[in-house]
Amino acid sequence: VGAELGLKDRSFLSVLGALKAKQLTKTEDVEKKYREADAFLTDLIVRKNLVTLPNSPLELRMSTVEEGMREPYPHLSHPPLAFSMGEKASIILPITASGKFPTDDFTFEAAVMGLLAHEGRPGHEVYFQTLMDEGISVIRARYGYNVPAVEGYAFYAEDLVFPELTASSQLSVLQMRAWSFARMFLDPDVHFGRVNPSEALRILTQEIGLSHGVAENEVRRYLFEDPGQAPGYGYGYLKILEVKAKIRKLMGPKFSERCFNDALIRAGLMPVEWIFDELKSIKCPQPAPPFSELG
């Protein structure tokens, strides 16, 4: 990527900085780029038969100012999972009162594809919209939420499309991966006293390349906003890869990428290591037609 950009300094932070310099500064440009990414990813998912998509297009919009203040990252918002009345999950792109974006971490071109693969398709939106469309018990919806299952799946979803991305988008995905793996030791080590908050902030900014504002939010997350949650991303991702390898070995040539991913989603919210027996007996129905072919 550094060579493509003509950089003399091809260190990670230098190359990432050059990519971040290509910011999308207008709301219409950001929304357009995310919609283009959705079209690319949807086509890729159908063409490669990666997972069964919901029978409706991805919903995506700019946030209100209040939404942007509450959650300053692009994210998925979904209605309650139980007793769905046909509501749709949607991707929210945050803006501030001045019409600008809260950070520079998710509005440069190279970041868009990986971020949308995680939050949109084949990630969170497919996961939650499938559960809402097909139905889920109140008990599981209310009490069964498992962070490694949910966030690990979205992290794993990036893997599904990674080979088809440009080198610059792949580099951005790898930065997000480094961030998720750093969470696995930073969150507990801050509480054990092995890493102080200022050192965690330094690692996040100077080694992983996050903006200062995002890194500060991250450290607050470890300390008091949601302690113990952040390691679930990397842990869940590794558990999914572990179970997938066992299922692939067990099924041999009968293994199907789409069938495994569909079954993983339909196991809904449960810890991955609990559902191995369920995944061993995967039944693979025909995929629903993509929404573009529906009447």
PDB file of C-alpha atoms in Angstrom:
ATOM      1  CA  VAL A   1       0.000   0.000   0.000  1.00  0.00           C
ATOM      2  CA  GLY A   2       2.872   2.340   0.813  1.00  0.00           C
ATOM      3  CA  ALA A   3       4.333   1.654  -2.616  1.00  0.00           C
ATOM      4  CA  GLU A   4       0.995   2.394  -4.284  1.00  0.00           C
ATOM      5  CA  LEU A   5       0.831   5.703  -2.415  1.00  0.00           C
ATOM      6  CA  GLY A   6       4.430   6.578  -3.348  1.00  0.00           C
ATOM      7  CA  LEU A   7       5.543   6.874   0.267  1.00  0.00           C
ATOM      8  CA  LYS A   8       9.181   6.807   1.315  1.00  0.00           C
ATOM      9  CA  ASP A   9       8.235   5.928   4.880  1.00  0.00           C
ATOM     10  CA  ARG A  10       6.263   2.689   4.571  1.00  0.00           C
ATOM     11  CA  SER A  11       5.864   1.980   8.273  1.00  0.00           C
ATOM     12  CA  PHE A  12       2.366   1.045   9.397  1.00  0.00           C
ATOM     13  CA  LEU A  13       1.488   4.364  11.043  1.00  0.00           C
ATOM     14  CA  SER A  14       2.869   6.342   8.097  1.00  0.00           C
ATOM     15  CA  VAL A  15       0.800   4.381   5.577  1.00  0.00           C
ATOM     16  CA  LEU A  16      -2.298   4.514   7.783  1.00  0.00           C
ATOM     17  CA  GLY A  17      -1.848   8.276   8.151  1.00  0.00           C
ATOM     18  CA  ALA A  18      -1.699   8.669   4.372  1.00  0.00           C
ATOM     19  CA  LEU A  19      -4.915   6.672   4.020  1.00  0.00           C
ATOM     20  CA  LYS A  20      -6.606   8.693   6.759  1.00  0.00           C
ATOM     21  CA  ALA A  21      -5.660  11.882   4.946  1.00  0.00           C
ATOM     22  CA  LYS A  22      -8.157  10.895   2.229  1.00  0.00           C
ATOM     23  CA  GLN A  23     -11.127  11.891   4.363  1.00  0.00           C
ATOM     24  CA  LEU A  24     -14.691  12.089   3.080  1.00  0.00           C
ATOM     25  CA  THR A  25     -15.713  15.455   4.497  1.00  0.00           C
ATOM     26  CA  LYS A  26     -19.276  15.846   3.193  1.00  0.00           C
ATOM     27  CA  THR A  27     -22.178  13.860   4.623  1.00  0.00           C
ATOM     28  CA  GLU A  28     -23.491  13.052   1.149  1.00  0.00           C
ATOM     29  CA  ASP A  29     -20.081  11.670   0.134  1.00  0.00           C
ATOM     30  CA  VAL A  30     -19.882   9.468   3.231  1.00  0.00           C
ATOM     31  CA  GLU A  31     -23.383   8.115   2.699  1.00  0.00           C
ATOM     32  CA  LYS A  32     -22.677   7.520  -0.999  1.00  0.00           C
ATOM     33  CA  LYS A  33     -19.443   5.633  -0.232  1.00  0.00           C
ATOM     34  CA  TYR A  34     -21.173   3.416   2.328  1.00  0.00           C
ATOM     35  CA  ARG A  35     -23.998   2.653  -0.097  1.00  0.00           C
ATOM     36  CA  GLU A  36     -21.466   1.757  -2.796  1.00  0.00           C
ATOM     37  CA  ALA A  37     -19.730  -0.534  -0.308  1.00  0.00           C
ATOM     38  CA  ASP A  38     -23.058  -2.185   0.518  1.00  0.00           C
ATOM     39  CA  ALA A  39     -23.732  -2.850  -3.176  1.00  0.00           C
ATOM     40  CA  PHE A  40     -20.266  -4.382  -3.579  1.00  0.00           C
ATOM     41  CA  LEU A  41     -20.565  -6.561  -0.463  1.00  0.00           C
ATOM     42  CA  THR A  42     -24.106  -7.722  -1.270  1.00  0.00           C
ATOM     43  CA  ASP A  43     -23.021  -8.790  -4.749  1.00  0.00           C
ATOM     44  CA  LEU A  44     -19.954 -10.537  -3.304  1.00  0.00           C
ATOM     45  CA  ILE A  45     -22.015 -12.437  -0.709  1.00  0.00           C
ATOM     46  CA  VAL A  46     -24.462 -13.705  -3.340  1.00  0.00           C
ATOM     47  CA  ARG A  47     -21.759 -14.498  -5.897  1.00  0.00           C
ATOM     48  CA  LYS A  48     -19.592 -16.433  -3.400  1.00  0.00           C
ATOM     49  CA  ASN A  49     -22.608 -18.018  -1.636  1.00  0.00           C
ATOM     50  CA  LEU A  50     -21.271 -16.903   1.760  1.00  0.00           C
ATOM     51  CA  VAL A  51     -24.468 -16.538   3.789  1.00  0.00           C
ATOM     52  CA  THR A  52     -28.236 -16.263   3.238  1.00  0.00           C
ATOM     53  CA  LEU A  53     -29.172 -12.582   3.163  1.00  0.00           C
ATOM     54  CA  PRO A  54     -32.367 -11.083   4.621  1.00  0.00           C
ATOM     55  CA  ASN A  55     -35.116 -10.567   2.040  1.00  0.00           C
ATOM     56  CA  SER A  56     -34.827  -6.787   2.183  1.00  0.00           C
ATOM     57  CA  PRO A  57     -32.120  -4.267   1.331  1.00  0.00           C
ATOM     58  CA  LEU A  58     -29.786  -2.876   3.966  1.00  0.00           C
ATOM     59  CA  GLU A  59     -31.155   0.275   5.617  1.00  0.00           C
ATOM     60  CA  LEU A  60     -28.602   3.042   6.141  1.00  0.00           C
ATOM     61  CA  ARG A  61     -28.957   6.682   7.215  1.00  0.00           C
ATOM     62  CA  MET A  62     -27.155   9.623   8.792  1.00  0.00           C
ATOM     63  CA  SER A  63     -27.692  10.007  12.526  1.00  0.00           C
ATOM     64  CA  THR A  64     -29.475  12.741  14.380  1.00  0.00           C
ATOM     65  CA  VAL A  65     -27.182  14.990  16.426  1.00  0.00           C
ATOM     66  CA  GLU A  66     -28.314  13.251  19.625  1.00  0.00           C
ATOM     67  CA  GLU A  67     -27.548   9.803  18.178  1.00  0.00           C
ATOM     68  CA  GLY A  68     -24.122  11.010  17.076  1.00  0.00           C
ATOM     69  CA  MET A  69     -23.353  12.260  20.577  1.00  0.00           C
ATOM     70  CA  ARG A  70     -24.481   9.015  22.202  1.00  0.00           C
ATOM     71  CA  GLU A  71     -22.539   6.727  19.864  1.00  0.00           C
ATOM     72  CA  PRO A  72     -19.884   8.526  17.768  1.00  0.00           C
ATOM     73  CA  TYR A  73     -19.103   5.494  15.568  1.00  0.00           C
ATOM     74  CA  PRO A  74     -20.948   4.002  12.589  1.00  0.00           C
ATOM     75  CA  HIS A  75     -23.050   1.251  14.138  1.00  0.00           C
ATOM     76  CA  LEU A  76     -26.071  -0.992  13.740  1.00  0.00           C
ATOM     77  CA  SER A  77     -29.290  -0.048  15.504  1.00  0.00           C
ATOM     78  CA  HIS A  78     -31.952  -2.732  15.784  1.00  0.00           C
ATOM     79  CA  PRO A  79     -35.418  -2.980  17.373  1.00  0.00           C
ATOM     80  CA  PRO A  80     -36.065  -5.489  20.186  1.00  0.00           C
ATOM     81  CA  LEU A  81     -35.408  -9.004  18.912  1.00  0.00           C
ATOM     82  CA  ALA A  82     -38.498 -10.669  20.373  1.00  0.00           C
ATOM     83  CA  PHE A  83     -42.002 -10.022  18.986  1.00  0.00           C
ATOM     84  CA  SER A  84     -40.672  -8.407  15.818  1.00  0.00           C
ATOM     85  CA  MET A  85     -43.380  -6.564  13.883  1.00  0.00           C
ATOM     86  CA  GLY A  86     -41.424  -6.334  10.669  1.00  0.00           C
ATOM     87  CA  GLU A  87     -39.110  -3.553  11.813  1.00  0.00           C
ATOM     88  CA  LYS A  88     -35.709  -3.341  10.184  1.00  0.00           C
ATOM     89  CA  ALA A  89     -32.239  -2.938  11.608  1.00  0.00           C
ATOM     90  CA  SER A  90     -30.330   0.007  10.175  1.00  0.00           C
ATOM     91  CA  ILE A  91     -26.784   1.338   9.924  1.00  0.00           C
ATOM     92  CA  ILE A  92     -26.386   4.755  11.568  1.00  0.00           C
ATOM     93  CA  LEU A  93     -23.602   7.076  10.385  1.00  0.00           C
ATOM     94  CA  PRO A  94     -22.916   9.646  13.139  1.00  0.00           C
ATOM     95  CA  ILE A  95     -22.642  13.413  12.677  1.00  0.00           C
ATOM     96  CA  THR A  96     -22.197  16.288  15.142  1.00  0.00           C
ATOM     97  CA  ALA A  97     -24.177  19.504  15.587  1.00  0.00           C
ATOM     98  CA  SER A  98     -21.780  21.245  13.177  1.00  0.00           C
ATOM     99  CA  GLY A  99     -22.525  18.654  10.492  1.00  0.00           C
ATOM    100  CA  LYS A 100     -19.052  17.137  10.792  1.00  0.00           C
ATOM    101  CA  PHE A 101     -17.998  13.648  11.785  1.00  0.00           C
ATOM    102  CA  PRO A 102     -16.946  12.870  15.369  1.00  0.00           C
ATOM    103  CA  THR A 103     -13.669  11.124  14.423  1.00  0.00           C
ATOM    104  CA  ASP A 104     -11.463  10.500  11.404  1.00  0.00           C
ATOM    105  CA  ASP A 105     -11.249   6.737  12.017  1.00  0.00           C
ATOM    106  CA  PHE A 106     -14.212   5.590   9.902  1.00  0.00           C
ATOM    107  CA  THR A 107     -14.656   8.234   7.204  1.00  0.00           C
ATOM    108  CA  PHE A 108     -11.610   7.634   5.020  1.00  0.00           C
ATOM    109  CA  GLU A 109     -12.203   5.567   1.911  1.00  0.00           C
ATOM    110  CA  ALA A 110     -10.116   2.538   2.900  1.00  0.00           C
ATOM    111  CA  ALA A 111     -12.007   2.102   6.198  1.00  0.00           C
ATOM    112  CA  VAL A 112     -15.512   1.942   4.747  1.00  0.00           C
ATOM    113  CA  MET A 113     -15.549  -1.588   3.344  1.00  0.00           C
ATOM    114  CA  GLY A 114     -14.285  -3.379   6.461  1.00  0.00           C
ATOM    115  CA  LEU A 115     -16.441  -1.315   8.810  1.00  0.00           C
ATOM    116  CA  LEU A 116     -19.586  -2.067   6.801  1.00  0.00           C
ATOM    117  CA  ALA A 117     -18.708  -5.775   6.548  1.00  0.00           C
ATOM    118  CA  HIS A 118     -18.631  -5.790  10.377  1.00  0.00           C
ATOM    119  CA  GLU A 119     -21.702  -3.665  11.088  1.00  0.00           C
ATOM    120  CA  GLY A 120     -23.718  -4.402   7.956  1.00  0.00           C
ATOM    121  CA  ARG A 121     -23.399  -7.325   5.569  1.00  0.00           C
ATOM    122  CA  PRO A 122     -22.342 -10.068   6.161  1.00  0.00           C
ATOM    123  CA  GLY A 123     -21.952  -8.956   9.815  1.00  0.00           C
ATOM    124  CA  HIS A 124     -24.315  -7.581  12.466  1.00  0.00           C
ATOM    125  CA  GLU A 125     -27.176  -6.604  10.136  1.00  0.00           C
ATOM    126  CA  VAL A 126     -27.462 -10.100   8.662  1.00  0.00           C
ATOM    127  CA  TYR A 127     -27.189 -11.637  12.149  1.00  0.00           C
ATOM    128  CA  PHE A 128     -29.848  -9.541  13.866  1.00  0.00           C
ATOM    129  CA  GLN A 129     -32.210  -9.095  10.913  1.00  0.00           C
ATOM    130  CA  THR A 130     -32.257 -12.877  10.380  1.00  0.00           C
ATOM    131  CA  LEU A 131     -33.125 -13.444  14.052  1.00  0.00           C
ATOM    132  CA  MET A 132     -35.903 -10.835  13.887  1.00  0.00           C
ATOM    133  CA  ASP A 133     -37.311 -12.172  10.606  1.00  0.00           C
ATOM    134  CA  GLU A 134     -37.340 -15.810  11.723  1.00  0.00           C
ATOM    135  CA  GLY A 135     -38.241 -15.236  15.368  1.00  0.00           C
ATOM    136  CA  ILE A 136     -36.410 -15.789  18.634  1.00  0.00           C
ATOM    137  CA  SER A 137     -37.659 -16.663  22.118  1.00  0.00           C
ATOM    138  CA  VAL A 138     -38.146 -13.943  24.713  1.00  0.00           C
ATOM    139  CA  ILE A 139     -35.824 -15.773  27.099  1.00  0.00           C
ATOM    140  CA  ARG A 140     -33.004 -15.920  24.595  1.00  0.00           C
ATOM    141  CA  ALA A 141     -33.576 -12.350  23.384  1.00  0.00           C
ATOM    142  CA  ARG A 142     -33.717 -10.948  26.906  1.00  0.00           C
ATOM    143  CA  TYR A 143     -31.183 -13.063  28.788  1.00  0.00           C
ATOM    144  CA  GLY A 144     -29.157 -15.028  26.240  1.00  0.00           C
ATOM    145  CA  TYR A 145     -27.076 -12.212  24.745  1.00  0.00           C
ATOM    146  CA  ASN A 146     -23.458 -13.391  24.598  1.00  0.00           C
ATOM    147  CA  VAL A 147     -20.817 -10.852  23.557  1.00  0.00           C
ATOM    148  CA  PRO A 148     -18.304 -13.353  22.081  1.00  0.00           C
ATOM    149  CA  ALA A 149     -21.069 -14.921  19.972  1.00  0.00           C
ATOM    150  CA  VAL A 150     -22.418 -11.610  18.669  1.00  0.00           C
ATOM    151  CA  GLU A 151     -19.229  -9.571  18.302  1.00  0.00           C
ATOM    152  CA  GLY A 152     -17.111 -12.583  17.413  1.00  0.00           C
ATOM    153  CA  TYR A 153     -19.458 -13.264  14.491  1.00  0.00           C
ATOM    154  CA  ALA A 154     -19.179  -9.677  13.186  1.00  0.00           C
ATOM    155  CA  PHE A 155     -15.399  -9.861  13.518  1.00  0.00           C
ATOM    156  CA  TYR A 156     -15.460 -13.202  11.684  1.00  0.00           C
ATOM    157  CA  ALA A 157     -17.717 -11.670   8.994  1.00  0.00           C
ATOM    158  CA  GLU A 158     -14.841  -9.391   7.993  1.00  0.00           C
ATOM    159  CA  ASP A 159     -12.817 -12.537   7.271  1.00  0.00           C
ATOM    160  CA  LEU A 160     -15.451 -13.795   4.839  1.00  0.00           C
ATOM    161  CA  VAL A 161     -14.959 -10.862   2.458  1.00  0.00           C
ATOM    162  CA  PHE A 162     -11.322 -10.006   3.249  1.00  0.00           C
ATOM    163  CA  PRO A 163      -9.765 -11.781   0.205  1.00  0.00           C
ATOM    164  CA  GLU A 164     -11.887  -9.717  -2.204  1.00  0.00           C
ATOM    165  CA  LEU A 165     -10.981  -6.303  -0.761  1.00  0.00           C
ATOM    166  CA  THR A 166      -8.354  -3.911  -2.088  1.00  0.00           C
ATOM    167  CA  ALA A 167      -4.980  -3.881  -0.328  1.00  0.00           C
ATOM    168  CA  SER A 168      -5.745  -0.544   1.360  1.00  0.00           C
ATOM    169  CA  SER A 169      -9.100  -1.835   2.664  1.00  0.00           C
ATOM    170  CA  GLN A 170      -7.375  -5.004   3.866  1.00  0.00           C
ATOM    171  CA  LEU A 171      -4.846  -2.885   5.772  1.00  0.00           C
ATOM    172  CA  SER A 172      -7.699  -1.017   7.468  1.00  0.00           C
ATOM    173  CA  VAL A 173      -9.326  -4.330   8.430  1.00  0.00           C
ATOM    174  CA  LEU A 174      -6.012  -5.499   9.891  1.00  0.00           C
ATOM    175  CA  GLN A 175      -5.845  -2.311  11.963  1.00  0.00           C
ATOM    176  CA  MET A 176      -9.303  -3.078  13.362  1.00  0.00           C
ATOM    177  CA  ARG A 177      -8.157  -6.643  14.030  1.00  0.00           C
ATOM    178  CA  ALA A 178      -5.124  -5.389  15.963  1.00  0.00           C
ATOM    179  CA  TRP A 179      -7.499  -3.184  17.971  1.00  0.00           C
ATOM    180  CA  SER A 180      -9.750  -6.142  18.817  1.00  0.00           C
ATOM    181  CA  PHE A 181      -6.839  -8.345  19.864  1.00  0.00           C
ATOM    182  CA  ALA A 182      -5.375  -5.510  21.965  1.00  0.00           C
ATOM    183  CA  ARG A 183      -8.674  -5.417  23.849  1.00  0.00           C
ATOM    184  CA  MET A 184      -8.061  -8.989  24.991  1.00  0.00           C
ATOM    185  CA  PHE A 185      -5.185  -7.899  27.207  1.00  0.00           C
ATOM    186  CA  LEU A 186      -5.722  -4.161  27.730  1.00  0.00           C
ATOM    187  CA  ASP A 187      -9.141  -4.462  29.388  1.00  0.00           C
ATOM    188  CA  PRO A 188      -8.147  -7.109  31.997  1.00  0.00           C
ATOM    189  CA  ASP A 189      -4.626  -5.747  32.471  1.00  0.00           C
ATOM    190  CA  VAL A 190      -5.937  -2.273  33.334  1.00  0.00           C
ATOM    191  CA  HIS A 191      -8.008  -3.863  36.117  1.00  0.00           C
ATOM    192  CA  PHE A 192      -5.164  -6.088  37.312  1.00  0.00           C
ATOM    193  CA  GLY A 193      -2.870  -3.052  37.440  1.00  0.00           C
ATOM    194  CA  ARG A 194      -0.442  -4.460  34.883  1.00  0.00           C
ATOM    195  CA  VAL A 195      -1.181  -1.609  32.437  1.00  0.00           C
ATOM    196  CA  ASN A 196      -2.108   1.889  33.551  1.00  0.00           C
ATOM    197  CA  PRO A 197      -4.679   3.908  31.557  1.00  0.00           C
ATOM    198  CA  SER A 198      -2.074   6.252  30.069  1.00  0.00           C
ATOM    199  CA  GLU A 199      -0.090   3.283  28.718  1.00  0.00           C
ATOM    200  CA  ALA A 200      -3.265   1.794  27.262  1.00  0.00           C
ATOM    201  CA  LEU A 201      -3.927   5.138  25.574  1.00  0.00           C
ATOM    202  CA  ARG A 202      -0.380   5.169  24.165  1.00  0.00           C
ATOM    203  CA  ILE A 203      -0.729   1.646  22.733  1.00  0.00           C
ATOM    204  CA  LEU A 204      -4.063   2.472  21.111  1.00  0.00           C
ATOM    205  CA  THR A 205      -2.831   5.685  19.488  1.00  0.00           C
ATOM    206  CA  GLN A 206       0.876   5.123  18.814  1.00  0.00           C
ATOM    207  CA  GLU A 207       0.891   1.417  17.993  1.00  0.00           C
ATOM    208  CA  ILE A 208      -2.600   0.768  16.589  1.00  0.00           C
ATOM    209  CA  GLY A 209      -3.186   4.204  15.098  1.00  0.00           C
ATOM    210  CA  LEU A 210      -6.552   5.156  16.578  1.00  0.00           C
ATOM    211  CA  SER A 211      -7.445   8.820  16.943  1.00  0.00           C
ATOM    212  CA  HIS A 212      -7.020  10.280  20.425  1.00  0.00           C
ATOM    213  CA  GLY A 213     -10.777  10.691  20.869  1.00  0.00           C
ATOM    214  CA  VAL A 214     -11.567   7.066  19.984  1.00  0.00           C
ATOM    215  CA  ALA A 215      -8.708   5.828  22.190  1.00  0.00           C
ATOM    216  CA  GLU A 216     -10.000   7.877  25.145  1.00  0.00           C
ATOM    217  CA  ASN A 217     -13.480   6.416  24.676  1.00  0.00           C
ATOM    218  CA  GLU A 218     -11.916   2.962  24.531  1.00  0.00           C
ATOM    219  CA  VAL A 219     -10.059   3.368  27.820  1.00  0.00           C
ATOM    220  CA  ARG A 220     -13.233   4.669  29.511  1.00  0.00           C
ATOM    221  CA  ARG A 221     -14.947   1.550  28.223  1.00  0.00           C
ATOM    222  CA  TYR A 222     -12.391  -0.640  30.014  1.00  0.00           C
ATOM    223  CA  LEU A 223     -12.450   1.365  33.225  1.00  0.00           C
ATOM    224  CA  PHE A 224     -16.148   1.881  33.941  1.00  0.00           C
ATOM    225  CA  GLU A 225     -18.480   2.094  30.934  1.00  0.00           C
ATOM    226  CA  ASP A 226     -18.447  -1.607  30.029  1.00  0.00           C
ATOM    227  CA  PRO A 227     -15.601  -3.457  31.776  1.00  0.00           C
ATOM    228  CA  GLY A 228     -15.073  -7.012  30.580  1.00  0.00           C
ATOM    229  CA  GLN A 229     -17.003  -6.564  27.322  1.00  0.00           C
ATOM    230  CA  ALA A 230     -14.192  -5.604  24.953  1.00  0.00           C
ATOM    231  CA  PRO A 231     -12.208  -8.893  25.042  1.00  0.00           C
ATOM    232  CA  GLY A 232     -15.286 -10.689  23.662  1.00  0.00           C
ATOM    233  CA  TYR A 233     -14.580  -9.587  20.069  1.00  0.00           C
ATOM    234  CA  GLY A 234     -11.275 -11.391  19.661  1.00  0.00           C
ATOM    235  CA  TYR A 235     -12.241 -14.288  21.934  1.00  0.00           C
ATOM    236  CA  GLY A 236     -15.456 -14.974  20.027  1.00  0.00           C
ATOM    237  CA  TYR A 237     -13.674 -14.730  16.679  1.00  0.00           C
ATOM    238  CA  LEU A 238     -11.064 -17.292  17.742  1.00  0.00           C
ATOM    239  CA  LYS A 239     -13.774 -19.628  19.091  1.00  0.00           C
ATOM    240  CA  ILE A 240     -15.667 -19.468  15.799  1.00  0.00           C
ATOM    241  CA  LEU A 241     -12.515 -20.327  13.846  1.00  0.00           C
ATOM    242  CA  GLU A 242     -11.853 -23.220  16.242  1.00  0.00           C
ATOM    243  CA  VAL A 243     -15.359 -24.648  15.878  1.00  0.00           C
ATOM    244  CA  LYS A 244     -15.356 -24.085  12.116  1.00  0.00           C
ATOM    245  CA  ALA A 245     -12.100 -26.046  11.743  1.00  0.00           C
ATOM    246  CA  LYS A 246     -13.617 -28.974  13.705  1.00  0.00           C
ATOM    247  CA  ILE A 247     -16.829 -28.932  11.642  1.00  0.00           C
ATOM    248  CA  ARG A 248     -14.873 -28.702   8.375  1.00  0.00           C
ATOM    249  CA  LYS A 249     -12.764 -31.711   9.383  1.00  0.00           C
ATOM    250  CA  LEU A 250     -15.863 -33.627  10.484  1.00  0.00           C
ATOM    251  CA  MET A 251     -17.859 -32.948   7.303  1.00  0.00           C
ATOM    252  CA  GLY A 252     -15.007 -33.162   4.808  1.00  0.00           C
ATOM    253  CA  PRO A 253     -16.114 -32.457   1.225  1.00  0.00           C
ATOM    254  CA  LYS A 254     -19.720 -31.973   2.384  1.00  0.00           C
ATOM    255  CA  PHE A 255     -18.746 -28.792   4.259  1.00  0.00           C
ATOM    256  CA  SER A 256     -20.543 -25.690   2.947  1.00  0.00           C
ATOM    257  CA  GLU A 257     -19.486 -22.152   3.826  1.00  0.00           C
ATOM    258  CA  ARG A 258     -23.026 -20.824   3.572  1.00  0.00           C
ATOM    259  CA  CYS A 259     -24.581 -23.664   5.544  1.00  0.00           C
ATOM    260  CA  PHE A 260     -22.090 -23.220   8.382  1.00  0.00           C
ATOM    261  CA  ASN A 261     -22.582 -19.445   8.499  1.00  0.00           C
ATOM    262  CA  ASP A 262     -26.382 -19.750   8.353  1.00  0.00           C
ATOM    263  CA  ALA A 263     -26.342 -22.286  11.188  1.00  0.00           C
ATOM    264  CA  LEU A 264     -24.040 -20.056  13.239  1.00  0.00           C
ATOM    265  CA  ILE A 265     -26.501 -17.161  12.923  1.00  0.00           C
ATOM    266  CA  ARG A 266     -29.584 -19.295  13.610  1.00  0.00           C
ATOM    267  CA  ALA A 267     -27.987 -20.566  16.833  1.00  0.00           C
ATOM    268  CA  GLY A 268     -28.582 -16.948  17.832  1.00  0.00           C
ATOM    269  CA  LEU A 269     -26.707 -15.323  20.731  1.00  0.00           C
ATOM    270  CA  MET A 270     -25.531 -18.568  22.353  1.00  0.00           C
ATOM    271  CA  PRO A 271     -21.835 -19.120  23.222  1.00  0.00           C
ATOM    272  CA  VAL A 272     -20.163 -20.777  20.244  1.00  0.00           C
ATOM    273  CA  GLU A 273     -18.666 -23.581  22.316  1.00  0.00           C
ATOM    274  CA  TRP A 274     -22.198 -24.532  23.492  1.00  0.00           C
ATOM    275  CA  ILE A 275     -23.564 -25.094  19.987  1.00  0.00           C
ATOM    276  CA  PHE A 276     -20.958 -27.453  18.543  1.00  0.00           C
ATOM    277  CA  ASP A 277     -23.370 -30.415  18.650  1.00  0.00           C
ATOM    278  CA  GLU A 278     -26.032 -28.352  16.897  1.00  0.00           C
ATOM    279  CA  LEU A 279     -23.582 -27.347  14.175  1.00  0.00           C
ATOM    280  CA  LYS A 280     -22.492 -30.967  13.677  1.00  0.00           C
ATOM    281  CA  SER A 281     -25.908 -31.794  12.228  1.00  0.00           C
ATOM    282  CA  ILE A 282     -26.198 -28.867   9.838  1.00  0.00           C
ATOM    283  CA  LYS A 283     -29.115 -29.138   7.452  1.00  0.00           C
ATOM    284  CA  CYS A 284     -28.549 -26.986   4.427  1.00  0.00           C
ATOM    285  CA  PRO A 285     -31.748 -25.586   2.878  1.00  0.00           C
ATOM    286  CA  GLN A 286     -31.721 -23.748  -0.406  1.00  0.00           C
ATOM    287  CA  PRO A 287     -30.862 -20.077   0.101  1.00  0.00           C
ATOM    288  CA  ALA A 288     -33.655 -17.540  -0.202  1.00  0.00           C
ATOM    289  CA  PRO A 289     -33.393 -15.543  -3.433  1.00  0.00           C
ATOM    290  CA  PRO A 290     -31.620 -12.209  -3.069  1.00  0.00           C
ATOM    291  CA  PHE A 291     -34.079  -9.373  -2.465  1.00  0.00           C
ATOM    292  CA  SER A 292     -33.419  -7.942  -5.923  1.00  0.00           C
ATOM    293  CA  GLU A 293     -35.177 -10.999  -7.408  1.00  0.00           C
ATOM    294  CA  LEU A 294     -38.242 -10.866  -5.178  1.00  0.00           C
ATOM    295  CA  GLY A 295     -41.595  -9.739  -6.568  1.00  0.00           C
TER     296      GLY A 295
END
